[in-house]
Amino acid sequence: MKVAFTLNGAAAAWTGPPVTRLAAALRNDLGLTGTKIGCDAGDCGACTVLLDGRQVCACLVAIGQVEGRSVETVEGLAGADGTLALLQKSFLARGAAQCGICTPGMLMAAEELLRRVSRPDRRAIEDALGGVLCRCTGYTKIVDAVLSASVQMPTVTPEAGAAVGARMARVDGQAKVTGRDIFGADGIPPDALWIRVVRSPYDRSRFALGDLAPLRRRLAAVLTASDVPFNGFGIYPEIKDQPVLADGIVRYRGEAVLALVGTRAYVLAVRDDEVPIVWTAEPPVIGIDAATAADAPLVQADRPKNLLLDGGVRHGDAAAAFTGCAAVAEGVFETAFVEHAYIEPEAGWAERVGDRIEIHVTTQTPYMDRDEIANVMRLKPESVRIVPTACGGGFGGKLDLSIQPLVAIAAWLLKRPVACVYTRPESMAATTKRHPARISAKFGCDAQGKLVACDVSATFDTGAYASWGPTVANRVPVHAMGPYAVPHVQTWGEAFFTNGPPAGAFRGFGVPQAAIAHEAMMDELADKLGIDSAGLAQCLDALRPGWQRAHAEAAAFNAKGGVKRRGVGIGCMWYGIGNTSMSNPSRIRVGLSPAGTLTLYNGAVDIGQGSNTILTQIAADALGLPAAQFTLVAGDTDLTADAGKTSASRQTFVSGKAAEKAGLDLRQQILRLANAGPGAVLSLRDTRLSVRDGAEVRVLDLSTAGTLIGEGTFDPPTTPLDADGQGIPYATYAFAAQMAEVEVDTELGTVKVLRIVAAHDVGKAINPTLVEGQIEGGIAQGLGLALMEEFLPGRTENLHDYLIPTVGDVPEIECILIEDREPLGPSGAKGVGEPGLVPTAPAILGAVHHATGVRAHRVPLLPHRLRGAIVSLRGTRA
Amino acid sequence: MARPHTVLAGGTDFYPARVGRAIEEDVLDIGAIGVLRGISSVSEGWRLGATTTWSELLEADLPPLFDGLKQAAREVGGRQIQNAGTLAGNVCNASPAADGVPCLLALEAEVELASRTATRRVPLGRFITGVRRTARAPDELVVAIHIPKPGHEARSAFLKLGARRYLVISIAMVAATLEIANGRVANARIAVGACSAVAQRLPALESALAGAPLDGRLADRIDPTHLAPLTPIDDVRGSADYRADSALVLLRRLLAGFAP
Ligand SMILES: Cc1cc2nc3c(=O)[nH]c(=O)nc-3n(C[C@H](O)[C@H](O)[C@H](O)COP(=O)(O)OP(=O)(O)OC[C@H]3O[C@@H](n4cnc5c(N)ncnc54)[C@H](O)[C@@H]3O)c2cc1C
Ligand code: FES
Ligand code: FES
């Protein structure tokens, strides 16, 4: 059928089946990839477009229904000459786009509203944006951007030497607010073949493949385990335990078994029952208790007791010290599998170029991907090129391989580009999760509230494969005592294999789970001693006035009686930046070409957190030229050096330091060429670089000077930990405290978070807007962890059964940035990526306790769980 | 209409059920059929054409009788869903958690069905027969939903409980229509959703309310035994006990809200 309609004001026509989703038609046939697909099910709103001026999900509209109507997409917002609309400018200036995958949908939803109401209030904005999920920003800056869309903010273009500390707009932001940014699914060549992965419907099963010949006749290829040169991958060099394609046995629901390769329409049309697999399901090992039972079946045959690893920290004599404590608190806390729920599912494509394979993929870690693909394909690392696309959110979930080995192997064998884009259910079922934890904590203090001893033991469900399990099990014992000086410490971490999804890296590597335990203990000790819990922690001065106000307000509210009760809680945390006692170097280059182009060669992937901008700001000031003169080459393993993975909150601190050194190195070279002193002032115009040293000005003609490259490397100094876990695990730590105010409906068990005040020591806020964005986004995820998020294989594999906070769930957030300079860090900065999330759940749970007397021992504290706890606390069902 | 086919209206239930697979069945798109559009007032009540969207309902000039249904419309999905999803689609999809259904039950809605050869009207309570099952024959279309004019001045209300603010499937929801004469409840119709396979009216509660003065004590007439028709289940959103408890709480609040 031919469909004629108006697209962004111009006549458009499309031919094909009328039941085709509008989103697919726009993206695949009309070349408008600004409309994003996060779920194809109406749940995320990334595909929001205007149909006759009303916002709709383009993934739910039949193209046949747009006949004769008007469709507007993000590409239509800017003027014909490319001038950004005020709304786009506002998003850019206010930091409303982080990864940018939700941005087109947000913009269109806001556009619908702003056409009707030019100055909407917060409530109207929430109603208008309620259907678009953002996993990065915590919505705060998005709402601000819409609230003040009509007020143009001056563009911040810092002078040379003034970039650090400036609220510069993201250097990659323009593409994000115009829909031009190319994410994993956006740049796929039209002639690429497509992969659909056939996955295990069982938690644990043996299987036999039947005759694949009929399928192979219809498709370009059907890949099985035997097509994978080395069928094992994993984060640790010595633990390559996860097969690319399962070989006769599956260990979790969603595990990849076969890859169907063919044209897109063909592979989608293959029905699961046409794939000949005979399953012999076995009783699965689900949960920690099942994994540690005496007669537990083994998840991996060569892993006795299902144990991945264990270890701990010991200092002083905790057992003896408890006997002398004035107060002791004890408790056991359990958390669930949590899904990253980035709005961009895994996506990318590969192409064989001679004897090399090039992979374009959404990833957090190009160099690890390169080495892993080389290992899986039995190639040299130099034969693999990773070209990271824009990354629509990662949070740790895009540190493990997903589509990479499948598209690489298929493209290699077929000598054609091959693409793969996970569906939302597939992304949720197949990829890693936050580790479920069971944490037993015991803390003791003296009569003044000074901590004396702690004993914390954390047991993790690491799922079917190791992934980042060792990292979590190592990091948690080091952090489990909380950000407090405790003379007698005993901590333990252990991780067990189960037939759950592989648990991997997720913002905080287990520390958020541990913080729930240690902060509940701080509350209880304070209660026992009758002291204000804010008195227990350090670094809380910033919260103190707010704490008193919040307590007074809650008390006044509760005095009125009624079923709603308010409470105030506090959460504190510390977080070691970078890998635990392991080298994690970064290398950054800054180049000045004969054409006068100043380039930051940045191997650190910006997954939305802003490293492209932060590193530019740092390098600019180190060099002494304005940040605006930099161009960026990011991520590509052929063009940039290894700056490690975007994880462990390390890019500002580690890669930032490398960028600072690279900038300084280039500056040294320039000063040497110009024979100028250290205080010289640089300025660059076309190919003329002038160096002013006092009264003297020298001009270097770059076209004759040859390419100048400054390079910097940094590896944070740490030492290995001894048998007692003592040593220097991290070169620096971030500290934070957050206060939450909540209102609990005691009859329904629902919790409304009213306000969060977050005080974070970030060393130096290189870009305060981006720093706040990290904190606000972390808070939204912490809120989800505390109140709504629980991944259950087979049951919550979509974004309507698995709930993440919407714009209406995240409260007003006040960020207080504390700049306690870290001498090692670039301009004194440390990391902030993960710390935003860690104290939030403890603060909210503490506030719920304050409001109701219920101490949550299991998260998420879903309404029915809280209601149940309130009922049993009161001993009646009143 | 003779071949097996699936009806497509707003697509908000149709497409989510088809993620990651090719759509190969025959589809009858009713979106552009003029006679299925729009809301009209007729002598015996109101006719909501089958393709009436939640947004169109919200924007329509309707008496307070429709306030509850409008409250539900505001709570369905997000704006995108309200702009595309239809009331008839909500009813035909027959999800236990369909927010429109308790409201429409409390409005005594009738479903008008048409095939090539005949038309018929079925009360909503008999139209939805189970989880995702209706009395619609394969060759029938729902062409309209009819709301009868109540005998007295009437008001309605709706409350929904979900685990987040927007885009949330109800854990439980309640709807009530009260006909009011001389400051008293002349007739009450109460329905609860997401607490049984098909949303249920609560006849015992309705009788208990008949004749009650319309004041702050309306909610005191509720007795837990009135909820006997409900058969809540445990699922990821909540336990059965919690659902039963919450339905009671919501009903009390709903009725309390009618007090002048
Ligand atoms: C993100 C999201 C959030 C949602 N939130 C809610 C919510 O909060 N509350 C809620 O109740 N629902 C919710 N829904 C479900 C859905 O939006 C509603 O049920 C909607 O009203 C369905 O209408 P539709 O026109 O889109 O139906 P369609 O998807 O077009 O059709 C639904 C079903 O009914 C059949 N059908 C439709 N019209 C007719 C007709 N006239 N005659 C015969 N058969 C017909 C179709 O064949 C199909 O089986 C949500 C959906 C999404 C995607
Ligand atoms: S892609 Fe359309 S709502 Fe998610
Ligand atoms: S910026 Fe919203 S999802 Fe990343």
mmCIF file of N, CA and C in Angstrom, chain A residues 606-638:
data_model
loop_
_atom_site.group_PDB
_atom_site.id
_atom_site.type_symbol
_atom_site.label_atom_id
_atom_site.label_comp_id
_atom_site.label_asym_id
_atom_site.label_seq_id
_atom_site.Cartn_x
_atom_site.Cartn_y
_atom_site.Cartn_z
ATOM 1 N N ASP A 606 32.042 8.047 26.260
ATOM 2 C CA ASP A 606 31.023 8.846 26.947
ATOM 3 C C ASP A 606 29.700 8.100 26.820
ATOM 4 N N ILE A 607 29.218 7.565 27.939
ATOM 5 C CA ILE A 607 27.949 6.827 27.885
ATOM 6 C C ILE A 607 26.798 7.706 28.369
ATOM 7 N N GLY A 608 27.040 9.000 28.327
ATOM 8 C CA GLY A 608 26.019 9.944 28.767
ATOM 9 C C GLY A 608 26.488 10.747 29.959
ATOM 10 N N GLN A 609 27.474 10.201 30.660
ATOM 11 C CA GLN A 609 27.908 10.861 31.901
ATOM 12 C C GLN A 609 28.669 12.144 31.600
ATOM 13 N N GLY A 610 29.217 12.275 30.399
ATOM 14 C CA GLY A 610 29.792 13.563 30.027
ATOM 15 C C GLY A 610 31.299 13.597 29.891
ATOM 16 N N SER A 611 31.945 12.430 29.809
ATOM 17 C CA SER A 611 33.412 12.447 29.798
ATOM 18 C C SER A 611 33.982 13.183 28.588
ATOM 19 N N ASN A 612 33.288 13.157 27.456
ATOM 20 C CA ASN A 612 33.805 13.902 26.301
ATOM 21 C C ASN A 612 33.991 15.373 26.658
ATOM 22 N N THR A 613 33.039 15.897 27.395
ATOM 23 C CA THR A 613 33.066 17.308 27.754
ATOM 24 C C THR A 613 34.062 17.578 28.871
ATOM 25 N N ILE A 614 34.008 16.736 29.900
ATOM 26 C CA ILE A 614 34.891 16.906 31.060
ATOM 27 C C ILE A 614 36.359 16.845 30.616
ATOM 28 N N LEU A 615 36.682 15.846 29.787
ATOM 29 C CA LEU A 615 38.073 15.683 29.367
ATOM 30 C C LEU A 615 38.512 16.850 28.480
ATOM 31 N N THR A 616 37.601 17.348 27.669
ATOM 32 C CA THR A 616 37.914 18.524 26.858
ATOM 33 C C THR A 616 38.204 19.719 27.761
ATOM 34 N N GLN A 617 37.373 19.907 28.772
ATOM 35 C CA GLN A 617 37.570 21.047 29.678
ATOM 36 C C GLN A 617 38.929 20.952 30.373
ATOM 37 N N ILE A 618 39.241 19.740 30.828
ATOM 38 C CA ILE A 618 40.512 19.562 31.549
ATOM 39 C C ILE A 618 41.698 19.795 30.608
ATOM 40 N N ALA A 619 41.631 19.155 29.433
ATOM 41 C CA ALA A 619 42.754 19.269 28.496
ATOM 42 C C ALA A 619 42.927 20.717 28.039
ATOM 43 N N ALA A 620 41.792 21.401 27.850
ATOM 44 C CA ALA A 620 41.850 22.784 27.371
ATOM 45 C C ALA A 620 42.601 23.666 28.360
ATOM 46 N N ASP A 621 42.245 23.531 29.639
ATOM 47 C CA ASP A 621 42.912 24.386 30.627
ATOM 48 C C ASP A 621 44.374 24.003 30.811
ATOM 49 N N ALA A 622 44.663 22.714 30.710
ATOM 50 C CA ALA A 622 46.060 22.293 30.858
ATOM 51 C C ALA A 622 46.902 22.865 29.719
ATOM 52 N N LEU A 623 46.309 22.864 28.536
ATOM 53 C CA LEU A 623 47.024 23.366 27.372
ATOM 54 C C LEU A 623 47.044 24.897 27.344
ATOM 55 N N GLY A 624 45.931 25.482 27.744
ATOM 56 C CA GLY A 624 45.855 26.940 27.732
ATOM 57 C C GLY A 624 45.176 27.492 26.498
ATOM 58 N N LEU A 625 44.298 26.696 25.869
ATOM 59 C CA LEU A 625 43.490 27.199 24.757
ATOM 60 C C LEU A 625 42.018 27.002 25.128
ATOM 61 N N PRO A 626 41.108 27.741 24.473
ATOM 62 C CA PRO A 626 39.690 27.607 24.835
ATOM 63 C C PRO A 626 39.137 26.217 24.463
ATOM 64 N N ALA A 627 38.256 25.702 25.320
ATOM 65 C CA ALA A 627 37.661 24.382 25.073
ATOM 66 C C ALA A 627 36.930 24.351 23.744
ATOM 67 N N ALA A 628 36.368 25.488 23.354
ATOM 68 C CA ALA A 628 35.571 25.536 22.124
ATOM 69 C C ALA A 628 36.407 25.255 20.878
ATOM 70 N N GLN A 629 37.747 25.364 21.006
ATOM 71 C CA GLN A 629 38.580 25.113 19.815
ATOM 72 C C GLN A 629 38.890 23.639 19.609
ATOM 73 N N PHE A 630 38.444 22.806 20.537
ATOM 74 C CA PHE A 630 38.760 21.382 20.415
ATOM 75 C C PHE A 630 37.776 20.661 19.512
ATOM 76 N N THR A 631 38.293 19.744 18.713
ATOM 77 C CA THR A 631 37.422 18.757 18.093
ATOM 78 C C THR A 631 37.708 17.441 18.808
ATOM 79 N N LEU A 632 36.841 16.483 18.569
ATOM 80 C CA LEU A 632 36.878 15.283 19.369
ATOM 81 C C LEU A 632 36.948 14.055 18.480
ATOM 82 N N VAL A 633 37.869 13.163 18.800
ATOM 83 C CA VAL A 633 37.841 11.825 18.209
ATOM 84 C C VAL A 633 37.696 10.877 19.386
ATOM 85 N N ALA A 634 36.591 10.160 19.404
ATOM 86 C CA ALA A 634 36.281 9.411 20.623
ATOM 87 C C ALA A 634 36.147 7.917 20.381
ATOM 88 N N GLY A 635 36.795 7.152 21.222
ATOM 89 C CA GLY A 635 36.479 5.736 21.366
ATOM 90 C C GLY A 635 37.092 4.775 20.370
ATOM 91 N N ASP A 636 37.139 5.136 19.124
ATOM 92 C CA ASP A 636 37.596 4.248 18.053
ATOM 93 C C ASP A 636 38.967 3.658 18.398
ATOM 94 N N THR A 637 39.067 2.337 18.434
ATOM 95 C CA THR A 637 40.332 1.728 18.864
ATOM 96 C C THR A 637 41.441 1.916 17.829
ATOM 97 N N ASP A 638 41.106 2.273 16.601
ATOM 98 C CA ASP A 638 42.154 2.557 15.620
ATOM 99 C C ASP A 638 42.704 3.977 15.766
#
